[in-house]
mmCIF file of C-alpha atoms in Angstrom:
data_model
loop_
_atom_site.group_PDB
_atom_site.id
_atom_site.type_symbol
_atom_site.label_atom_id
_atom_site.label_comp_id
_atom_site.label_asym_id
_atom_site.label_seq_id
_atom_site.Cartn_x
_atom_site.Cartn_y
_atom_site.Cartn_z
ATOM 1 C CA MET J 1373 -46.663 5.454 45.903
ATOM 2 C CA GLY J 1374 -46.015 5.855 42.172
ATOM 3 C CA ARG J 1375 -47.285 9.424 42.131
ATOM 4 C CA LEU J 1376 -45.159 10.304 45.150
ATOM 5 C CA THR J 1377 -42.084 8.814 43.460
ATOM 6 C CA ASN J 1378 -42.786 10.818 40.298
ATOM 7 C CA LEU J 1379 -43.238 13.995 42.335
ATOM 8 C CA ILE J 1380 -39.951 13.443 44.162
ATOM 9 C CA GLY J 1381 -38.230 12.821 40.841
ATOM 10 C CA THR J 1382 -39.624 16.036 39.380
ATOM 11 C CA ILE J 1383 -38.426 18.011 42.399
ATOM 12 C CA LYS J 1384 -34.945 16.469 42.064
ATOM 13 C CA ASP J 1385 -34.828 17.481 38.414
ATOM 14 C CA LYS J 1386 -35.785 21.070 39.219
ATOM 15 C CA VAL J 1387 -33.195 21.250 41.991
ATOM 16 C CA SER J 1388 -30.476 19.824 39.725
ATOM 17 C CA GLN J 1389 -31.237 22.306 36.970
ATOM 18 C CA SER J 1390 -31.305 25.222 39.436
ATOM 19 C CA ARG J 1391 -27.977 24.156 40.929
ATOM 20 C CA VAL J 1392 -26.372 23.870 37.512
ATOM 21 C CA ALA J 1393 -27.680 27.299 36.551
ATOM 22 C CA MET J 1394 -25.978 28.794 39.598
ATOM 23 C CA VAL J 1395 -22.581 27.081 39.462
ATOM 24 C CA SER J 1396 -21.931 26.325 35.774
ATOM 25 C CA ASN J 1397 -19.775 28.365 33.476
ATOM 26 C CA PRO J 1398 -22.120 30.429 31.260
ATOM 27 C CA ARG J 1399 -20.414 29.001 28.168
ATOM 28 C CA THR J 1400 -21.230 25.404 29.168
ATOM 29 C CA LEU J 1401 -24.545 25.997 30.950
ATOM 30 C CA SER J 1402 -26.647 25.070 27.932
ATOM 31 C CA LEU J 1403 -24.950 21.691 27.447
ATOM 32 C CA HIS J 1404 -25.248 20.849 31.156
ATOM 33 C CA LEU J 1405 -28.952 21.623 31.009
ATOM 34 C CA ALA J 1406 -29.322 19.552 27.823
ATOM 35 C CA VAL J 1407 -27.850 16.515 29.587
ATOM 36 C CA LEU J 1408 -30.119 16.989 32.627
ATOM 37 C CA ARG J 1409 -33.232 17.376 30.481
ATOM 38 C CA ALA J 1410 -32.449 14.211 28.520
ATOM 39 C CA THR J 1411 -31.834 12.175 31.707
ATOM 40 C CA THR J 1412 -34.666 13.070 34.089
ATOM 41 C CA HIS J 1413 -35.894 10.994 37.041
ATOM 42 C CA ASP J 1414 -39.227 10.249 35.346
ATOM 43 C CA PRO J 1415 -39.510 6.422 35.340
ATOM 44 C CA SER J 1416 -42.454 6.321 32.955
ATOM 45 C CA SER J 1417 -40.923 7.660 29.737
ATOM 46 C CA PRO J 1418 -37.647 7.535 27.774
ATOM 47 C CA PRO J 1419 -35.632 10.659 26.931
ATOM 48 C CA ASN J 1420 -37.649 13.220 25.031
ATOM 49 C CA GLN J 1421 -36.634 13.245 21.384
ATOM 50 C CA LYS J 1422 -36.466 17.048 21.386
ATOM 51 C CA HIS J 1423 -33.993 16.997 24.282
ATOM 52 C CA LEU J 1424 -31.916 14.286 22.619
ATOM 53 C CA THR J 1425 -31.751 16.331 19.433
ATOM 54 C CA SER J 1426 -30.645 19.396 21.396
ATOM 55 C CA LEU J 1427 -27.868 17.369 23.008
ATOM 56 C CA LEU J 1428 -26.750 15.830 19.707
ATOM 57 C CA ASP J 1429 -26.585 19.295 18.147
ATOM 58 C CA PHE J 1430 -23.583 20.082 20.341
ATOM 59 C CA GLY J 1431 -21.684 17.543 18.255
ATOM 60 C CA HIS J 1432 -21.653 20.034 15.401
ATOM 61 C CA SER J 1433 -19.690 22.530 17.492
ATOM 62 C CA SER J 1434 -16.020 22.398 18.470
ATOM 63 C CA ARG J 1435 -14.171 19.322 19.666
ATOM 64 C CA ALA J 1436 -13.889 20.915 23.121
ATOM 65 C CA THR J 1437 -17.673 21.290 23.295
ATOM 66 C CA ALA J 1438 -18.223 17.698 22.189
ATOM 67 C CA SER J 1439 -15.739 16.540 24.829
ATOM 68 C CA ALA J 1440 -17.587 18.543 27.499
ATOM 69 C CA VAL J 1441 -20.899 16.907 26.510
ATOM 70 C CA ILE J 1442 -19.460 13.393 26.883
ATOM 71 C CA GLU J 1443 -17.754 14.264 30.170
ATOM 72 C CA THR J 1444 -20.972 15.742 31.596
ATOM 73 C CA LEU J 1445 -23.012 12.728 30.472
ATOM 74 C CA MET J 1446 -20.548 10.219 31.941
ATOM 75 C CA ASP J 1447 -20.364 12.125 35.224
ATOM 76 C CA ARG J 1448 -24.140 12.044 35.393
ATOM 77 C CA LEU J 1449 -24.104 8.285 34.769
ATOM 78 C CA GLN J 1450 -21.473 7.585 37.414
ATOM 79 C CA THR J 1451 -22.890 9.775 40.188
ATOM 80 C CA THR J 1452 -26.576 8.845 39.992
ATOM 81 C CA ARG J 1453 -28.109 6.154 42.158
ATOM 82 C CA ASP J 1454 -31.442 6.360 40.357
ATOM 83 C CA ALA J 1455 -32.145 3.524 37.895
ATOM 84 C CA SER J 1456 -34.282 5.712 35.607
ATOM 85 C CA VAL J 1457 -31.555 8.345 35.302
ATOM 86 C CA ALA J 1458 -28.873 5.698 34.710
ATOM 87 C CA ILE J 1459 -30.756 3.924 31.959
ATOM 88 C CA LYS J 1460 -31.584 7.263 30.290
ATOM 89 C CA CYS J 1461 -27.878 8.134 30.322
ATOM 90 C CA LEU J 1462 -27.180 4.816 28.606
ATOM 91 C CA ILE J 1463 -29.964 5.386 26.081
ATOM 92 C CA THR J 1464 -28.375 8.769 25.334
ATOM 93 C CA VAL J 1465 -24.993 7.086 24.823
ATOM 94 C CA HIS J 1466 -26.670 4.657 22.432
ATOM 95 C CA HIS J 1467 -28.212 7.544 20.481
ATOM 96 C CA ILE J 1468 -24.776 9.153 20.183
ATOM 97 C CA ILE J 1469 -23.422 5.886 18.764
ATOM 98 C CA LYS J 1470 -26.253 5.654 16.234
ATOM 99 C CA HIS J 1471 -27.053 9.275 15.402
ATOM 100 C CA GLY J 1472 -24.236 11.439 16.734
ATOM 101 C CA SER J 1473 -21.866 13.439 14.584
ATOM 102 C CA PHE J 1474 -18.396 12.051 13.929
ATOM 103 C CA ILE J 1475 -16.786 14.443 16.409
ATOM 104 C CA LEU J 1476 -19.215 13.410 19.169
ATOM 105 C CA GLN J 1477 -18.764 9.706 18.423
ATOM 106 C CA ASP J 1478 -15.011 10.179 18.395
ATOM 107 C CA GLN J 1479 -15.060 11.750 21.852
ATOM 108 C CA LEU J 1480 -17.215 8.897 23.109
ATOM 109 C CA SER J 1481 -14.903 6.235 21.693
ATOM 110 C CA VAL J 1482 -11.784 7.673 23.341
ATOM 111 C CA TYR J 1483 -13.332 8.744 26.654
ATOM 112 C CA PRO J 1484 -11.637 9.005 29.052
ATOM 113 C CA SER J 1485 -8.833 10.143 26.761
ATOM 114 C CA THR J 1486 -6.109 9.579 29.372
ATOM 115 C CA GLY J 1487 -7.224 6.079 30.305
ATOM 116 C CA GLY J 1488 -8.384 5.530 33.861
ATOM 117 C CA ARG J 1489 -11.715 4.169 34.966
ATOM 118 C CA ASN J 1490 -14.229 2.550 32.657
ATOM 119 C CA TYR J 1491 -17.252 4.852 32.817
ATOM 120 C CA LEU J 1492 -19.568 2.134 31.496
ATOM 121 C CA LYS J 1493 -18.643 -0.299 34.243
ATOM 122 C CA LEU J 1494 -21.839 -0.477 36.299
ATOM 123 C CA SER J 1495 -21.698 -4.075 37.471
ATOM 124 C CA ASN J 1496 -22.372 -3.002 41.061
ATOM 125 C CA PHE J 1497 -25.275 -0.682 40.284
ATOM 126 C CA ARG J 1498 -28.283 -1.222 42.576
ATOM 127 C CA ASP J 1499 -31.372 0.928 43.137
ATOM 128 C CA ASN J 1500 -33.540 -0.738 45.771
ATOM 129 C CA SER J 1501 -35.946 2.171 46.202
ATOM 130 C CA THR J 1502 -38.872 0.157 44.814
ATOM 131 C CA PRO J 1503 -39.431 -3.275 43.264
ATOM 132 C CA LEU J 1504 -39.532 -1.554 39.855
ATOM 133 C CA THR J 1505 -36.178 0.198 40.296
ATOM 134 C CA TRP J 1506 -34.679 -3.064 41.563
ATOM 135 C CA GLU J 1507 -35.770 -4.792 38.344
ATOM 136 C CA LEU J 1508 -34.604 -1.839 36.285
ATOM 137 C CA SER J 1509 -31.175 -2.030 37.929
ATOM 138 C CA SER J 1510 -30.513 -5.379 36.251
ATOM 139 C CA TRP J 1511 -31.229 -3.713 32.915
ATOM 140 C CA VAL J 1512 -28.818 -0.897 33.756
ATOM 141 C CA ARG J 1513 -26.028 -3.406 34.497
ATOM 142 C CA TRP J 1514 -26.663 -5.422 31.340
ATOM 143 C CA TYR J 1515 -27.166 -2.389 29.092
ATOM 144 C CA ALA J 1516 -23.887 -0.781 30.185
ATOM 145 C CA LEU J 1517 -21.977 -3.995 29.438
ATOM 146 C CA TYR J 1518 -23.793 -4.353 26.135
ATOM 147 C CA LEU J 1519 -22.795 -0.832 25.062
ATOM 148 C CA GLU J 1520 -19.193 -1.683 25.925
ATOM 149 C CA HIS J 1521 -19.481 -4.550 23.433
ATOM 150 C CA VAL J 1522 -20.971 -2.212 20.826
ATOM 151 C CA LEU J 1523 -18.040 0.183 21.176
ATOM 152 C CA SER J 1524 -15.505 -2.658 21.145
ATOM 153 C CA THR J 1525 -17.035 -4.243 18.026
ATOM 154 C CA SER J 1526 -17.222 -0.838 16.337
ATOM 155 C CA ARG J 1527 -13.499 -0.288 16.941
ATOM 156 C CA ILE J 1528 -12.705 -3.641 15.342
ATOM 157 C CA LEU J 1529 -15.014 -3.035 12.363
ATOM 158 C CA GLY J 1530 -13.639 0.465 11.870
ATOM 159 C CA PHE J 1531 -17.009 2.225 12.082
ATOM 160 C CA PHE J 1532 -19.865 2.635 14.551
ATOM 161 C CA LEU J 1533 -22.241 -0.288 14.091
ATOM 162 C CA GLY J 1534 -25.668 0.834 12.930
ATOM 163 C CA SER J 1535 -24.688 4.507 12.773
ATOM 164 C CA ILE J 1536 -25.646 6.927 10.016
ATOM 165 C CA SER J 1537 -22.009 6.944 8.833
ATOM 166 C CA ASP J 1538 -22.169 3.147 8.511
ATOM 167 C CA LYS J 1539 -24.621 3.556 5.627
ATOM 168 C CA ASP J 1540 -22.011 5.454 3.600
ATOM 169 C CA ILE J 1541 -19.404 2.677 3.753
ATOM 170 C CA ASN J 1542 -19.002 0.204 0.889
ATOM 171 C CA ASN J 1543 -18.644 -2.802 3.173
ATOM 172 C CA GLU J 1544 -18.460 -5.415 0.418
ATOM 173 C CA GLU J 1545 -15.458 -3.707 -1.172
ATOM 174 C CA LYS J 1546 -13.741 -3.198 2.194
ATOM 175 C CA VAL J 1547 -14.344 -6.797 3.269
ATOM 176 C CA SER J 1548 -12.995 -8.266 0.019
ATOM 177 C CA SER J 1549 -9.619 -6.642 0.698
ATOM 178 C CA LEU J 1550 -9.226 -8.131 4.201
ATOM 179 C CA MET J 1551 -6.974 -11.039 5.115
ATOM 180 C CA ASN J 1552 -8.651 -14.178 6.441
ATOM 181 C CA ASN J 1553 -7.489 -13.587 10.027
ATOM 182 C CA ASP J 1554 -8.910 -10.041 9.969
ATOM 183 C CA LEU J 1555 -12.219 -11.311 8.627
ATOM 184 C CA LEU J 1556 -12.377 -13.950 11.356
ATOM 185 C CA ARG J 1557 -11.592 -11.314 13.992
ATOM 186 C CA GLU J 1558 -14.469 -9.147 12.786
ATOM 187 C CA ILE J 1559 -16.861 -12.108 12.704
ATOM 188 C CA ASP J 1560 -15.779 -13.199 16.187
ATOM 189 C CA SER J 1561 -16.417 -9.729 17.605
ATOM 190 C CA SER J 1562 -19.804 -9.386 15.872
ATOM 191 C CA VAL J 1563 -20.875 -12.822 17.096
ATOM 192 C CA GLY J 1564 -19.772 -11.812 20.596
ATOM 193 C CA LEU J 1565 -22.078 -8.788 20.370
ATOM 194 C CA LEU J 1566 -24.980 -11.003 19.282
ATOM 195 C CA GLU J 1567 -24.231 -13.318 22.204
ATOM 196 C CA GLU J 1568 -24.379 -10.343 24.566
ATOM 197 C CA MET J 1569 -27.839 -9.492 23.229
ATOM 198 C CA CYS J 1570 -28.951 -12.940 24.363
ATOM 199 C CA LYS J 1571 -27.867 -12.191 27.936
ATOM 200 C CA ARG J 1572 -30.454 -9.430 28.376
ATOM 201 C CA PRO J 1573 -32.615 -9.730 31.504
ATOM 202 C CA ASP J 1574 -36.050 -11.312 31.265
ATOM 203 C CA PHE J 1575 -39.054 -9.113 30.674
ATOM 204 C CA LEU J 1576 -40.822 -10.819 33.578
ATOM 205 C CA HIS J 1577 -42.099 -7.668 35.310
ATOM 206 C CA MET J 1578 -41.050 -5.121 32.700
ATOM 207 C CA HIS J 1579 -43.719 -5.532 30.001
ATOM 208 C CA GLY J 1580 -45.089 -2.122 29.136
ATOM 209 C CA ASN J 1581 -42.164 -0.268 30.680
ATOM 210 C CA LYS J 1582 -41.342 2.529 28.248
ATOM 211 C CA LEU J 1583 -37.664 2.710 29.215
ATOM 212 C CA VAL J 1584 -37.080 -0.993 28.537
ATOM 213 C CA GLU J 1585 -39.071 -0.788 25.312
ATOM 214 C CA GLU J 1586 -36.828 2.073 24.160
ATOM 215 C CA VAL J 1587 -33.728 0.031 24.970
ATOM 216 C CA MET J 1588 -35.002 -3.005 23.092
ATOM 217 C CA GLY J 1589 -35.949 -0.874 20.092
ATOM 218 C CA LEU J 1590 -32.345 0.320 19.838
ATOM 219 C CA VAL J 1591 -31.014 -3.212 20.373
ATOM 220 C CA GLU J 1592 -33.318 -4.503 17.633
ATOM 221 C CA GLU J 1593 -31.724 -2.070 15.186
ATOM 222 C CA ASP J 1594 -28.279 -3.262 16.287
ATOM 223 C CA TYR J 1595 -29.352 -6.870 15.754
ATOM 224 C CA LEU J 1596 -30.331 -6.178 12.140
ATOM 225 C CA SER J 1597 -27.097 -4.246 11.540
ATOM 226 C CA ALA J 1598 -24.961 -6.964 13.146
ATOM 227 C CA ILE J 1599 -26.398 -9.870 11.158
ATOM 228 C CA ASN J 1600 -25.996 -7.795 7.995
ATOM 229 C CA GLU J 1601 -22.292 -7.288 8.767
ATOM 230 C CA VAL J 1602 -21.803 -10.967 9.596
ATOM 231 C CA SER J 1603 -23.671 -11.946 6.425
ATOM 232 C CA ILE J 1604 -21.326 -9.849 4.256
ATOM 233 C CA ARG J 1605 -18.297 -11.535 5.818
ATOM 234 C CA LEU J 1606 -19.724 -15.048 5.554
ATOM 235 C CA SER J 1607 -20.463 -14.409 1.873
ATOM 236 C CA GLU J 1608 -16.826 -13.403 1.407
ATOM 237 C CA PHE J 1609 -15.646 -16.615 3.091
ATOM 238 C CA ARG J 1610 -17.939 -18.618 0.829
ATOM 239 C CA GLU J 1611 -15.942 -17.232 -2.107
ATOM 240 C CA ARG J 1612 -12.670 -18.218 -0.416
ATOM 241 C CA LEU J 1613 -13.515 -21.797 0.628
ATOM 242 C CA SER J 1614 -10.960 -23.403 -1.657
ATOM 243 C CA SER J 1615 -8.125 -21.325 -0.184
ATOM 244 C CA LEU J 1616 -9.001 -21.578 3.527
ATOM 245 C CA SER J 1617 -6.530 -23.283 5.821
ATOM 246 C CA LEU J 1618 -7.822 -26.008 8.119
ATOM 247 C CA GLY J 1619 -7.305 -23.738 11.131
ATOM 248 C CA ASP J 1620 -9.324 -20.906 9.570
ATOM 249 C CA SER J 1621 -12.065 -23.335 8.569
ATOM 250 C CA VAL J 1622 -12.341 -24.718 12.099
ATOM 251 C CA GLU J 1623 -12.509 -21.208 13.564
ATOM 252 C CA LEU J 1624 -15.218 -20.245 11.072
ATOM 253 C CA VAL J 1625 -17.329 -23.294 11.929
ATOM 254 C CA CYS J 1626 -16.985 -22.521 15.649
ATOM 255 C CA ALA J 1627 -18.287 -18.983 15.058
ATOM 256 C CA MET J 1628 -21.296 -20.305 13.155
ATOM 257 C CA LYS J 1629 -22.048 -22.864 15.863
ATOM 258 C CA ARG J 1630 -22.020 -20.047 18.421
ATOM 259 C CA LEU J 1631 -24.532 -18.215 16.243
ATOM 260 C CA GLU J 1632 -26.844 -21.205 16.067
ATOM 261 C CA ILE J 1633 -26.822 -21.502 19.857
ATOM 262 C CA CYS J 1634 -28.112 -17.892 19.990
ATOM 263 C CA LYS J 1635 -30.655 -18.272 17.201
ATOM 264 C CA GLU J 1636 -33.784 -18.894 19.257
ATOM 265 C CA ARG J 1637 -33.202 -15.983 21.625
ATOM 266 C CA LEU J 1638 -32.162 -13.631 18.822
ATOM 267 C CA GLU J 1639 -35.079 -14.324 16.501
ATOM 268 C CA VAL J 1640 -37.594 -12.815 18.939
ATOM 269 C CA LEU J 1641 -35.786 -9.473 18.805
ATOM 270 C CA SER J 1642 -37.346 -8.371 15.533
ATOM 271 C CA ASN J 1643 -40.427 -8.968 13.400
ATOM 272 C CA ARG J 1644 -39.061 -6.675 10.717
ATOM 273 C CA LYS J 1645 -37.074 -7.677 7.638
ATOM 274 C CA ARG J 1646 -38.056 -11.312 8.025
ATOM 275 C CA VAL J 1647 -36.737 -12.233 4.571
ATOM 276 C CA MET J 1648 -33.279 -10.854 5.424
ATOM 277 C CA ILE J 1649 -33.276 -12.640 8.785
ATOM 278 C CA GLU J 1650 -34.359 -15.998 7.348
ATOM 279 C CA THR J 1651 -31.810 -15.675 4.528
ATOM 280 C CA PHE J 1652 -29.093 -15.001 7.085
ATOM 281 C CA TRP J 1653 -29.874 -18.066 9.197
ATOM 282 C CA GLY J 1654 -30.159 -20.199 6.065
ATOM 283 C CA MET J 1655 -26.687 -19.050 5.000
ATOM 284 C CA VAL J 1656 -25.229 -19.808 8.445
ATOM 285 C CA ASN J 1657 -26.644 -23.333 8.417
ATOM 286 C CA GLN J 1658 -25.617 -24.067 4.823
ATOM 287 C CA LEU J 1659 -22.102 -22.663 5.098
ATOM 288 C CA LYS J 1660 -21.500 -24.438 8.406
ATOM 289 C CA ASP J 1661 -22.411 -27.788 6.808
ATOM 290 C CA VAL J 1662 -20.269 -27.177 3.700
ATOM 291 C CA VAL J 1663 -17.190 -26.081 5.657
ATOM 292 C CA GLY J 1664 -17.726 -28.834 8.240
ATOM 293 C CA LYS J 1665 -17.814 -31.527 5.543
ATOM 294 C CA GLU J 1666 -14.718 -30.065 3.885
ATOM 295 C CA ASN J 1667 -12.889 -30.118 7.221
ATOM 296 C CA LYS J 1668 -13.889 -33.738 7.820
ATOM 297 C CA TYR J 1669 -12.645 -34.690 4.352
ATOM 298 C CA ARG J 1670 -9.344 -32.891 4.983
ATOM 299 C CA GLU J 1671 -8.855 -34.638 8.301
ATOM 300 C CA GLU J 1672 -9.628 -38.078 6.848
ATOM 301 C CA ARG J 1673 -7.295 -37.452 3.921
ATOM 302 C CA SER J 1674 -4.564 -36.275 6.300
ATOM 303 C CA VAL J 1675 -4.904 -39.478 8.346
ATOM 304 C CA THR J 1676 -4.768 -41.594 5.174
ATOM 305 C CA VAL J 1677 -1.645 -39.794 3.938
ATOM 306 C CA ARG J 1678 0.102 -40.259 7.300
ATOM 307 C CA ARG J 1679 -0.838 -43.959 7.359
ATOM 308 C CA ASP J 1680 0.469 -44.445 3.811
ATOM 309 C CA LYS J 1681 3.732 -42.721 4.707
ATOM 310 C CA VAL J 1682 4.219 -44.951 7.747
ATOM 311 C CA SER J 1683 3.438 -48.061 5.702
ATOM 312 C CA GLU J 1684 5.817 -47.048 2.915
ATOM 313 C CA SER J 1685 8.542 -46.301 5.453
ATOM 314 C CA ALA J 1686 8.137 -49.743 6.987
ATOM 315 C CA ARG J 1687 8.320 -51.456 3.581
ATOM 316 C CA PHE J 1688 11.435 -49.471 2.721
ATOM 317 C CA GLY J 1689 13.099 -50.542 5.964
ATOM 318 C CA ASP J 1690 12.295 -54.213 5.368
ATOM 319 C CA ARG J 1691 13.560 -54.050 1.798
ATOM 320 C CA VAL J 1692 16.795 -52.144 2.365
ATOM 321 C CA MET J 1693 18.036 -53.203 5.798
ATOM 322 C CA LYS J 1694 18.258 -56.401 7.757
ATOM 323 C CA TYR J 1695 20.185 -57.619 10.751
ATOM 324 C CA GLY J 1696 23.624 -59.101 10.095
ATOM 325 C CA GLY J 1697 24.300 -62.681 11.148
ATOM 326 C CA HIS J 1698 27.384 -61.890 13.177
ATOM 327 C CA SER J 1699 28.074 -59.812 16.222
ATOM 328 C CA VAL J 1700 30.946 -57.410 16.765
ATOM 329 C CA ARG J 1701 32.732 -57.318 20.105
ATOM 330 C CA PHE J 1702 33.995 -53.861 21.107
ATOM 331 C CA SER J 1703 37.420 -53.600 22.695
ATOM 332 C CA SER J 1704 36.296 -50.834 24.990
ATOM 333 C CA GLY J 1705 35.740 -52.063 28.486
ATOM 334 C CA ARG J 1706 32.478 -50.061 28.606
ATOM 335 C CA PHE J 1707 31.002 -52.281 25.879
ATOM 336 C CA GLU J 1708 32.746 -55.477 26.892
ATOM 337 C CA LEU J 1709 29.605 -57.263 27.987
ATOM 338 C CA ASN J 1710 27.418 -55.960 25.121
ATOM 339 C CA LYS J 1711 27.061 -57.299 21.662
ATOM 340 C CA PHE J 1712 25.453 -55.218 18.909
ATOM 341 C CA PRO J 1713 24.085 -56.666 15.661
ATOM 342 C CA VAL J 1714 25.485 -55.006 12.561
ATOM 343 C CA LEU J 1715 23.094 -53.493 10.001
ATOM 344 C CA VAL J 1716 24.197 -54.723 6.581
ATOM 345 C CA LEU J 1717 22.860 -53.474 3.230
ATOM 346 C CA ASP J 1718 21.542 -56.206 0.905
ATOM 347 C CA SER J 1719 23.596 -54.860 -1.943
ATOM 348 C CA VAL J 1720 26.793 -55.090 0.136
ATOM 349 C CA GLN J 1721 26.127 -58.720 1.099
ATOM 350 C CA SER J 1722 25.427 -59.715 -2.471
ATOM 351 C CA CYS J 1723 28.656 -58.075 -3.597
ATOM 352 C CA ALA J 1724 30.530 -60.057 -0.938
#
């Protein structure tokens, strides 16, 4: 059954390439073929690195060419009903995010440029051809949503997370110039991305699947990049503790609690850079405790101050005012049946 499926997939690939060769504009034929070769029906292997490189090379051409590459790739993603092709399209998108040229990344981030449908929305994707493709379909749905989060977080950070261009940015200097609310926004988005990593499907029947292994290798790199970005921003907040408002402090603690909820499922993503990972989680735990204690102290002090103010107000009222011994009858018929005690100042009575 597996061999037959592979044979059918190979035939489909040949037919697709032949059709493209006949109907495509000669100027765009090569990029259409590059997309097809990177996103074959073969369920046993991820995109060939040589084909990915050929596709990424189009990013060093004109903006129109880069736009055509993204449009062709997204059309391929939206029209296929094959789980292997879909996940290879998404892997290719991920490679563009991480290794593409600026012009190619830019076209990806604004596509479709006139708004319209979300080309990464694959929540209804199903390939029930085989038990394997059915399992793989859940990865397609999750992976598409995950890449949406990557793009969203990258827009907020101002650079593509984990990309080659990211390495050239002096993040510490950039972060130190941000306002607290901007820092919190970036942390919130990065934590949201880490939370999305935790929602990946189980590996139950996918151990040894090369496509899933390729996906998780790319996600592992994102994990290391994301905790590095969060770590830089938490370090900046540690320097600003004395100037944080109570609201900012509460929001920061909430973000760190969300991280701790994810910790167990995130830690299995990578066996690399263990020192960096352990340092990160140690910082999260320590900073959460410090800020939490400071918030508790602030709240207790606020309650004490309010209680003292109320007590002082009561003492002032007792000392300055008291009820007069006589009542005043109003001539107005509306108050004829009512008597109101007169408030008399001590100093006035003593003068009398």
